[in-house]
Each structure stands twice: as structure tokens, then as C-alpha cells.
Coordinates of C-alpha atoms in Angstrom, one line a residue:
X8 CA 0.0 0.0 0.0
X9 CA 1.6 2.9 -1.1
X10 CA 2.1 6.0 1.5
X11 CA -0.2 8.8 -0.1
X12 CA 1.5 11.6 2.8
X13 CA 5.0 10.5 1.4
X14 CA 4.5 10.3 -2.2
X15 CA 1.2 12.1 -3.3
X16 CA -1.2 10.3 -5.7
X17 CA -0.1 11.1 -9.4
X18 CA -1.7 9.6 -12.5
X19 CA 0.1 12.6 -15.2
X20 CA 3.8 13.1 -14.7
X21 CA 4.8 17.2 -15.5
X22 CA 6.2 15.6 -19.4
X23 CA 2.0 13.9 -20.3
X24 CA 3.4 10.5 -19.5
X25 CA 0.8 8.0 -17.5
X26 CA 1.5 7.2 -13.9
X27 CA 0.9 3.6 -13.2
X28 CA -1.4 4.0 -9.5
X29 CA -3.9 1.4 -10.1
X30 CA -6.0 1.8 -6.9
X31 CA -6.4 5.2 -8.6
X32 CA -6.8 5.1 -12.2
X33 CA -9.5 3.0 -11.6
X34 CA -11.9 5.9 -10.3
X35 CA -11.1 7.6 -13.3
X36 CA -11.1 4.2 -15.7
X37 CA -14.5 5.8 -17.2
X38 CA -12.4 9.0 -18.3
X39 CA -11.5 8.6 -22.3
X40 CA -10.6 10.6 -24.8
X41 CA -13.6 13.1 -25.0
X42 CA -14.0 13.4 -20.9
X43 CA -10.4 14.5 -20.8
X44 CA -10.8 16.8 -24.0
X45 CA -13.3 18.3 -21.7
X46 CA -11.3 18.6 -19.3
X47 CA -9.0 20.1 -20.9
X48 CA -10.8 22.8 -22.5
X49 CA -12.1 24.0 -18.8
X50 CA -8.4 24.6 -17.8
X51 CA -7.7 26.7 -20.7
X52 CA -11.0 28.2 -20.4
X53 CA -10.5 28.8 -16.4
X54 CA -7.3 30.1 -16.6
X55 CA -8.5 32.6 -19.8
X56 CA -11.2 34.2 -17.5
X57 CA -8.6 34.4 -14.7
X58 CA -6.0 36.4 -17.1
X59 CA -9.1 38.8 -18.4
X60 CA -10.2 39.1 -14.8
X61 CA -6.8 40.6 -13.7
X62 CA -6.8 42.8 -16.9
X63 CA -10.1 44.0 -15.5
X64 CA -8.5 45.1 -12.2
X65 CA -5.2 46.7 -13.7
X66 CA -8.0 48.8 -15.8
X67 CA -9.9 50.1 -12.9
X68 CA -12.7 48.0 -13.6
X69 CA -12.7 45.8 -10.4
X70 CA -11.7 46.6 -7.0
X71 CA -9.6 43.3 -6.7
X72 CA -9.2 40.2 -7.5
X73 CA -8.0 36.8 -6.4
X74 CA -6.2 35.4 -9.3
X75 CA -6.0 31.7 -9.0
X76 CA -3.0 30.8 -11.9
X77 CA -1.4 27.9 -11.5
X78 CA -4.7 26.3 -9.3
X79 CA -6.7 24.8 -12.3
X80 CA -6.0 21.8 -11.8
X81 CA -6.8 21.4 -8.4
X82 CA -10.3 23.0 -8.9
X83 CA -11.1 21.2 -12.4
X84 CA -10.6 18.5 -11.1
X85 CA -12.5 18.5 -8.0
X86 CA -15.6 20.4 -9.7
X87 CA -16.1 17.2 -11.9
X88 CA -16.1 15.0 -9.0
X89 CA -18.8 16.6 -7.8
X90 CA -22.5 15.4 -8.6
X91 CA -25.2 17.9 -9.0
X92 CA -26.9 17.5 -5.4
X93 CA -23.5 18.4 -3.7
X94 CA -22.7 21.3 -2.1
X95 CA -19.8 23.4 -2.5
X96 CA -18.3 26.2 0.3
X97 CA -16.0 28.4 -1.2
X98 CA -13.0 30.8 -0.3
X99 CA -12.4 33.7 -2.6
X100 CA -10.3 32.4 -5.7
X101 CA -12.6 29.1 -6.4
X102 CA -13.5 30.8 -9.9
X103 CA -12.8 27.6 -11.9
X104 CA -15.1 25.6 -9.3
X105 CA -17.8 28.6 -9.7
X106 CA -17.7 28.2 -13.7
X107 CA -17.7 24.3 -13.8
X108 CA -21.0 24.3 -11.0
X109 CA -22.2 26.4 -14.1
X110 CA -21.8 30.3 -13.1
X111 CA -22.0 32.4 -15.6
X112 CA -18.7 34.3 -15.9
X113 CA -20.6 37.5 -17.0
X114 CA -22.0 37.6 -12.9
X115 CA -18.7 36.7 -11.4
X116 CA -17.2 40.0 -11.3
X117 CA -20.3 41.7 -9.3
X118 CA -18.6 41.5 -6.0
X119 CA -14.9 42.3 -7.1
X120 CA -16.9 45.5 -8.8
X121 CA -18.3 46.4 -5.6
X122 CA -21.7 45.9 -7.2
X123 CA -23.3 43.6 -4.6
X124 CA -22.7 41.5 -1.8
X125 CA -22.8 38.4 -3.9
X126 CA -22.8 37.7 -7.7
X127 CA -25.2 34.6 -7.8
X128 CA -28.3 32.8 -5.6
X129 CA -26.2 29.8 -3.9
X130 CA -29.5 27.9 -4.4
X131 CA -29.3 27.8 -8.1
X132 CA -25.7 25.9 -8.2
X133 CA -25.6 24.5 -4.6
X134 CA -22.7 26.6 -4.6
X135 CA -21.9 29.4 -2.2
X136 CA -20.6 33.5 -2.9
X137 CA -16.5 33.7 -1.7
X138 CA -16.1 33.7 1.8
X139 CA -13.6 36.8 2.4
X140 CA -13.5 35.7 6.3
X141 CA -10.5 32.7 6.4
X142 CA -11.7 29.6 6.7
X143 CA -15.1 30.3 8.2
X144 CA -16.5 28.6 5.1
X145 CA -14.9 25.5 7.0
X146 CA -17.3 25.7 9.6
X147 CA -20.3 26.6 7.3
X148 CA -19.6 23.0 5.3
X149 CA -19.3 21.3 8.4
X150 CA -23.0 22.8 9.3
X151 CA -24.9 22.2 6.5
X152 CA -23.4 18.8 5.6
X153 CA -25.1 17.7 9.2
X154 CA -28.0 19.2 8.6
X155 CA -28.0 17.6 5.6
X156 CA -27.6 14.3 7.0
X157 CA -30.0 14.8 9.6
X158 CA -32.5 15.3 6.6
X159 CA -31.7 12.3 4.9
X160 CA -29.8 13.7 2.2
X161 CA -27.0 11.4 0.3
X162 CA -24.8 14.5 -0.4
X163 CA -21.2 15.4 0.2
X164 CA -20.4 19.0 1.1
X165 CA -17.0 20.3 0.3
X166 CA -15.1 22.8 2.0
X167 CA -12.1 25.0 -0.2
X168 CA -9.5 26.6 1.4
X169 CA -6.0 27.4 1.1
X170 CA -2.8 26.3 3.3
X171 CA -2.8 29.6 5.2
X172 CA -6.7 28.8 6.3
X173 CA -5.5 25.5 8.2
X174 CA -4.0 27.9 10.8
X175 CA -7.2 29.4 11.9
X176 CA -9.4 28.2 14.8
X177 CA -11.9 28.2 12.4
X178 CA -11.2 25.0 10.7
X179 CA -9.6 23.2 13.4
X180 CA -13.2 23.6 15.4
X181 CA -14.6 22.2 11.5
X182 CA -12.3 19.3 11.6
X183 CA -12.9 18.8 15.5
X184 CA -16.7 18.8 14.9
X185 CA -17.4 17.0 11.8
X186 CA -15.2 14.0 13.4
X187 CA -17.6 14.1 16.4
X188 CA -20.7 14.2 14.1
X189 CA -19.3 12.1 11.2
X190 CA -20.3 14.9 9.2
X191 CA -20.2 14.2 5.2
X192 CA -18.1 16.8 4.8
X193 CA -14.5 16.9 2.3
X194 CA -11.9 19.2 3.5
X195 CA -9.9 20.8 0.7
X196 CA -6.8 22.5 1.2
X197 CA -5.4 24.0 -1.9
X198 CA -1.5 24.3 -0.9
X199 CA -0.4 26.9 -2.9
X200 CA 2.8 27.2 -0.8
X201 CA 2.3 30.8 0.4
X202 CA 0.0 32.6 2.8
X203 CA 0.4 35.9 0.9
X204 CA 3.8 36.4 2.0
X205 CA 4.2 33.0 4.7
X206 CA 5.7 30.3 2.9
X207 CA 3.9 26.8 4.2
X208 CA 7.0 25.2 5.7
X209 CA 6.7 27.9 8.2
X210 CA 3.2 27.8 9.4
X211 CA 3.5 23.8 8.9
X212 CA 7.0 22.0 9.0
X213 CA 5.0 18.9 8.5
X214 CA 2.8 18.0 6.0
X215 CA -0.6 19.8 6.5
X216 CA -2.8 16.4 5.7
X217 CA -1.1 15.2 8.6
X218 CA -2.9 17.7 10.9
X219 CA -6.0 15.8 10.0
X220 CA -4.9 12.8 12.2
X221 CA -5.0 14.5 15.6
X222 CA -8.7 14.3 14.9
X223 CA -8.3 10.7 14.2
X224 CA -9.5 11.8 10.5
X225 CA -8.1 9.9 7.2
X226 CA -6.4 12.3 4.8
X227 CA -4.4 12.1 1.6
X228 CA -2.3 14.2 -0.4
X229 CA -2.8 14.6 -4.3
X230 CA -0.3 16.4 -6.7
X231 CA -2.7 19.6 -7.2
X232 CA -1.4 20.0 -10.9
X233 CA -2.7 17.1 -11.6
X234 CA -6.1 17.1 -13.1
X235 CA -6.8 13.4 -13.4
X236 CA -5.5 12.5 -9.6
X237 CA -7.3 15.2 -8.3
X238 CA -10.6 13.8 -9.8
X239 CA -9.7 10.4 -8.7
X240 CA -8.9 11.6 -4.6
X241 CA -12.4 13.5 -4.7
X242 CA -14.3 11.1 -6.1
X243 CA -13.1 8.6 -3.4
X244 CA -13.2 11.3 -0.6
X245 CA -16.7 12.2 -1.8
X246 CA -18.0 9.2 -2.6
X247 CA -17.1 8.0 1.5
X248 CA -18.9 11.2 2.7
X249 CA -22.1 10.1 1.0
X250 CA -21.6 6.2 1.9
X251 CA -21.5 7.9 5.6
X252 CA -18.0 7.2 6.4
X253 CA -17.3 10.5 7.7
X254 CA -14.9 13.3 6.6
X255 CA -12.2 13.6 4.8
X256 CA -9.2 15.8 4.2
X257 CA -7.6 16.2 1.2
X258 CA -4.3 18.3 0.6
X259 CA -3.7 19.2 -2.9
X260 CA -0.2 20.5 -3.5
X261 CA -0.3 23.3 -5.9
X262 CA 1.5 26.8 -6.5
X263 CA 0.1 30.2 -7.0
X264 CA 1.9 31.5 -9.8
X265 CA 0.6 34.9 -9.2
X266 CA 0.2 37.4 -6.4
X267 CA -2.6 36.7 -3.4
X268 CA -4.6 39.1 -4.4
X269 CA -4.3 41.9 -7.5
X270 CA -3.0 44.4 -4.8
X271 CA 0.1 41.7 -3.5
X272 CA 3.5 42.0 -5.3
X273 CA 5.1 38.7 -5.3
X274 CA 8.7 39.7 -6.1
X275 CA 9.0 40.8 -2.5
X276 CA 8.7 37.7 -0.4
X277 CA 9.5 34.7 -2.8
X278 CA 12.5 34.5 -5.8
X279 CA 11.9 33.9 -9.8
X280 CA 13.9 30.6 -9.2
X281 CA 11.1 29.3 -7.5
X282 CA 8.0 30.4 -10.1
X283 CA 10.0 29.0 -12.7
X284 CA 10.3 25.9 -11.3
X285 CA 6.8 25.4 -10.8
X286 CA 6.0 26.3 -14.3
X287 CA 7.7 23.0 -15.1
X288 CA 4.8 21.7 -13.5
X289 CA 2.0 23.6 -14.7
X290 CA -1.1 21.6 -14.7
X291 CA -2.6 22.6 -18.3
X292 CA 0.8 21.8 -20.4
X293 CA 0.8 18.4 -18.8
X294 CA -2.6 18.0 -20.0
X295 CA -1.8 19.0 -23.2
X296 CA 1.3 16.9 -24.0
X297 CA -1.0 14.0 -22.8
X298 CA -3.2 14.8 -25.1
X299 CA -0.8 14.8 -28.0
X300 CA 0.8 12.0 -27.1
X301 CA -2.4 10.3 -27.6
X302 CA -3.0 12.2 -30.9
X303 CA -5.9 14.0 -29.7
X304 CA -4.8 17.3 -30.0
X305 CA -5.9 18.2 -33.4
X306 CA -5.6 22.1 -35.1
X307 CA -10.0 21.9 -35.0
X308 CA -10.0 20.6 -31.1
X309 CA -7.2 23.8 -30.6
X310 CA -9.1 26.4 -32.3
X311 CA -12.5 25.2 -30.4
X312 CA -10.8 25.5 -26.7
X313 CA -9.3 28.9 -27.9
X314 CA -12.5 30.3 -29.3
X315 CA -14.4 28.7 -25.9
X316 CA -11.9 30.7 -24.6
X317 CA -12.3 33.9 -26.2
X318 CA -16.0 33.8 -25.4
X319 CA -15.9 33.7 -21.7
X320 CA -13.6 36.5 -21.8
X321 CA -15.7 38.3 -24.2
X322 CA -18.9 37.3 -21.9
X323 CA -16.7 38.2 -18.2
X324 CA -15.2 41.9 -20.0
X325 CA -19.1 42.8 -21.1
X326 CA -20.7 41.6 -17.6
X327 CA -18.5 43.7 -15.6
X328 CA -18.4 46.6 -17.3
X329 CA -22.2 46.5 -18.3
X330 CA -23.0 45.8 -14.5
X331 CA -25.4 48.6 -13.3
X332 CA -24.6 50.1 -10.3
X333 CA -26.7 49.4 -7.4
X334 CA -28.9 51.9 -5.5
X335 CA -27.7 52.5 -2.6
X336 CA -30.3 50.9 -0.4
X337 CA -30.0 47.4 -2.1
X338 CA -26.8 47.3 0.4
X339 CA -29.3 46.0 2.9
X340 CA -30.9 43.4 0.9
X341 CA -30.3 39.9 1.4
X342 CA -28.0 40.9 4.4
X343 CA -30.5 37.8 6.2
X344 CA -32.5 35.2 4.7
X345 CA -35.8 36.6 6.2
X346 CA -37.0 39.8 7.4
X347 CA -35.2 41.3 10.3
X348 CA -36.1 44.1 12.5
X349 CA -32.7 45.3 12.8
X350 CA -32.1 45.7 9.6
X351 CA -35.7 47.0 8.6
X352 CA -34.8 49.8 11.0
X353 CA -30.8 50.3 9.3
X354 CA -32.6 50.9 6.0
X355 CA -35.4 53.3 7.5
X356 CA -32.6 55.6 9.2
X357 CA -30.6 55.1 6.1
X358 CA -33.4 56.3 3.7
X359 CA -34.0 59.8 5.6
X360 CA -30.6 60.1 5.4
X361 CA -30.0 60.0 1.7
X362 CA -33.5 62.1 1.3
X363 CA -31.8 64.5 3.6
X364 CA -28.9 64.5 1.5
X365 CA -30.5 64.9 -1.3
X366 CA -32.8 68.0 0.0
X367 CA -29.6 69.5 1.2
X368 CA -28.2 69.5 -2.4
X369 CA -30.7 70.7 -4.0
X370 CA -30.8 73.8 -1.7
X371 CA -27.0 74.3 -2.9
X372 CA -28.0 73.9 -6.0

């Protein structure tokens, strides 16, 4: 039985070459040449909206934004082991997990705009807005995967986080409780090696998956550029959360090629040496010399990803900038799930205000 905290599962190799891990390729035996075509084009097409998304930002036309280059993999991948039923708690740079539950890249941007609180109705992908708090989306799976269980419901619920989020009481009382409750719940940690400016090895000399063991939960580490391994861990981890065997915690080892957020400057905490060596590794060209080892990557299959690709820019670019802006009492709308007193009373004070404002103005005027 091989280790999978010492050596990581890995079914592509960095140069498209197969990885003989039986155990493993067998949850992904039903994955041929179109499946992984497909899988292929949501890579290129993830990391596409990614780029135009930064653009956005450098042209004024977002407050930030949480690039996530370098990550497909890890979040392509886990998307598509996900069935329709399943619920997904987010951090803030999940984009590729938000466009493969089906989010429309045109709405993604409302939030980074400073349109709304949230870009899309959680209930329409089983998928929730980012959670800018660390980790508390940790806690949030852990919930509703219980309640969940409680009402009979054959789901797994999946929680996203980064290495810096394993650091906050937030998901250690997650990982504390869904052990307790045997809550169906998949912890995944996207190690992208830095915590904005803390490498891992700092906040964890140890592998992080081994954390989950002091809670006497089983965990596993995947190579996080690795689309095909990381489909095969989730499936397995997901597919035990809905058999009712209880969480599981999943490390995928990954590298954020670019800054935390659009207003971080990597060049000040980590060396070029470093990004370049992780480039050797970037999830998409592995896929791709796979592909053409397998002579499936064809000049019509090419142009077809990069004009998928163009279009979710094209649809991103014209959502953002086309978003109307809000009026400024919508910023107490959907603040609770039902009506609220408190807030009723916010908004009332609020509105005199602004007609107070406004009288004032036109007396100027």
C-alpha cells in the first residue's frame, strides 16, 4: 500500500506520460478521450477568464481580484467530482469551481466591482458566494453537511480553502466537529505554498494532511497539478462522505503563480527561481502533452478551446463593465435570509438620510 503523505497520488507526470497507480486510475477508468478533452478545454477556459479578470482590475474596472493561476487543476478537477446534489463552500479564488457548477462568468465580477454582496443565488448551483472571512467557510460545510444528513440527504459537502486557512481556529473547530458528528463533509486545502507572504513550511514543518490525524480523521495528499488525480482523490473522498463514512481531508499540492490578491507584489517575499520551477509543473501543459501523445490534439479541437476561450472572456469583459450600479439601499438586501427588525430599521434611518442628503443639495444647487 503505497504511502499517499510521502508520495502524493499522481496519474500525469509534469512531461504527459501516465503514472501507473492502479487503486487510482480505476476511479477515473470511465475517463476517455472526450471526458479529458473536456477537461481540458475548462483549464484553458479557467485560466482565460482568470487572465481577463486581472486585466479588469489593472484597468480600474474591479476593486480586486483573487487570481487563481497555477490552481486549475486542483479546482477542475474537484468540480467534476462533484454530482449535481452536492454542495460546495468556497473561499475567494474558487473561480474555476464557480464556472464548472455552471456560473455564468458575466455575474462573477459583481462582487470584485463592488456591485453587490454576492454575484449569484447559492440555491441555483448549490454553490456558495466567496467567503472573504479565512476559513469560516470550514465551519459553514461542516453545518450544512449535518444538517443535511440529519434530513436524509445522500450528499457530500465540500469545503475550499488554502494552506494559510489550516492555521485558523476556524477549521480546526470544522475538523474537530465533523469527526464528532461524522459529518459528510471533504476538506480541501489547496496548498499553494504561500500565505500571501508566509511560505507553508513555516506555518507547517509537516505535511498539512497530517494535521487531520490528531482528529483521528483519514487524509491524503494529491499532486494539485494534476487534473486526473485530483478527480480520482475527490471522487473517493466524496464518494465516502455520502456512503456515511465521515470526513475527509484532502491536501492538494499546488503553487500560485501569481500574487494573493491583485494588490500583493510577489517579487517581494519569494524568488523567480522558484515560479520557474513550478511552471515545469503547470497543470494545463501536462494535459496537453498527454493529449498529443495520444494524438488528440488536433488544429480543430485547438481552435475550439481557444474560441471557448475567447468567449468567456468576451462574456466576463461585457458583464463587468455593463453591471449597473446598485442603488444605494439594495446594500441591505439579502443581508439575512428573512425579514429582520434590525435591519428593517438600518434601512429606514438610512433612507431619511439620503432624502436629507438629497434635499440639502438641491438647496445648494
Amino acid at each position: 500500500m503505497v504511502d499517499n503523505i510521502a508520495y502524493p497520488v499522481q496519474l500525469i507526470q509534469p512531461d504527459g506520460r501516465r503514472v501507473l497507480m492502479p487503486d487510482y486510475a480505476d476511479l477515473v477508468r470511465d475517463i476517455g478521450p472526450q471526458q479529458l478533452r473536456g477537461l481540458y478545454e475548462d483549464l484553458v477556459v479557467t485560466r482565460r477568464m482568470d487572465v481577463e479578470a486581472v486585466a479588469l482590475q489593472r484597468q480600474g474596472e474591479m476593486g480586486l481580484w483573487a487570481p487563481m493561476l497555477g490552481q486549475e487543476a486542483a479546482q477542475v478537477g474537484s468540480a467534476h467530482a462533484l454530482r449535481p446534489d452536492d454542495y460546495a463552500f468556497i473561499s475567494y479564488r474558487e473561480h474555476a469551481v464557480a464556472y464548472c457548477r455552471g456560473v455564468d462568468p458575466g455575474v462573477m465580477a459583481l462582487m470584485w466591482r463592488g456591485c453587490a454582496h454576492s454575484a449569484w443565488d447559492p440555491r441555483d448551483f448549490n454553490l456558495t458566494n466567496p467567503a472573504i472571512v479565512v476559513g469560516s467557510q470550514a465551519l459553514h460545510a461542516t453545518g450544512y453537511a449535518i444538517g443535511a444528513h440529519l434530513d436524509g440527504a445522500e450528499i457530500a459537502t465540500i469545503a475550499y480553502f488554502g494552506d494559510g486557512a489550516t492555521s485558523q481556529g476556524d477549521v480546526a473547530e470544522a475538523l474537530g466537529f465533523s469527526m464528532s458528528y461524522n459529518a459528510p463533509v471533504v476538506f480541501f486545502c489547496q496548498n499553494n505554498q504561500w500565505a500571501i507572504s508566509v511560505p507553508v513550511g513555516l506555518q507547517s514543518p509537516a505535511p498539512i494532511a497530517q494535521r487531520a490525524a490528531g482528529y483521528g480523521m483519514p487524509s491524503i495528499r494529491v499532486d494539485g497539478n494534476d487534473v486526473l488525480a485530483v478527480l480520482a482523490v475527490t471522487r473517493k473522498a466524496t464518494q465516502r462522505a455520502r456512503d456515511g463514512e465521515g470526513p475527509t481531508f484532502v491536501e492538494a499540492i499546488t503553487y500560485r503563480m501569481g500574487p494573493h490578491t491583485t494588490s500583493d507584489d510577489p517579487t517581494r517575499y519569494r524568488s523567480a527561481a522558484e515560479t520557474e520551477a513550478w511552471k515545469a509543473r503547470d497543470p494545463i501543459d501536462r494535459v496537453r502533452r498527454l493529449l498529443d501523445r495520444d494524438g488528440l490534439l488536433d488544429e480543430a479541437f485547438v481552435a475550439h478551446v481557444q474560441a471557448a476561450s475567447d468567449d468567456v472572456a468576451k462574456r466576463l469583459r461585457s458583464g463587468t463593465i455593463g453591471a449597473p450600479d446598485p442603488a444605494p439601499l439594495d446594500l441591505f438586501d439579502n443581508v439575512y435570509s428573512a425579514d429582520h427588525p434590525l435591519i428593517n430599521e438600518e434601512r429606514e434611518q438610512y433612507a431619511k438620510y439620503l432624502a436629507g442628503f438629497a434635499g440639502t443639495q438641491e438647496a445648494v444647487s
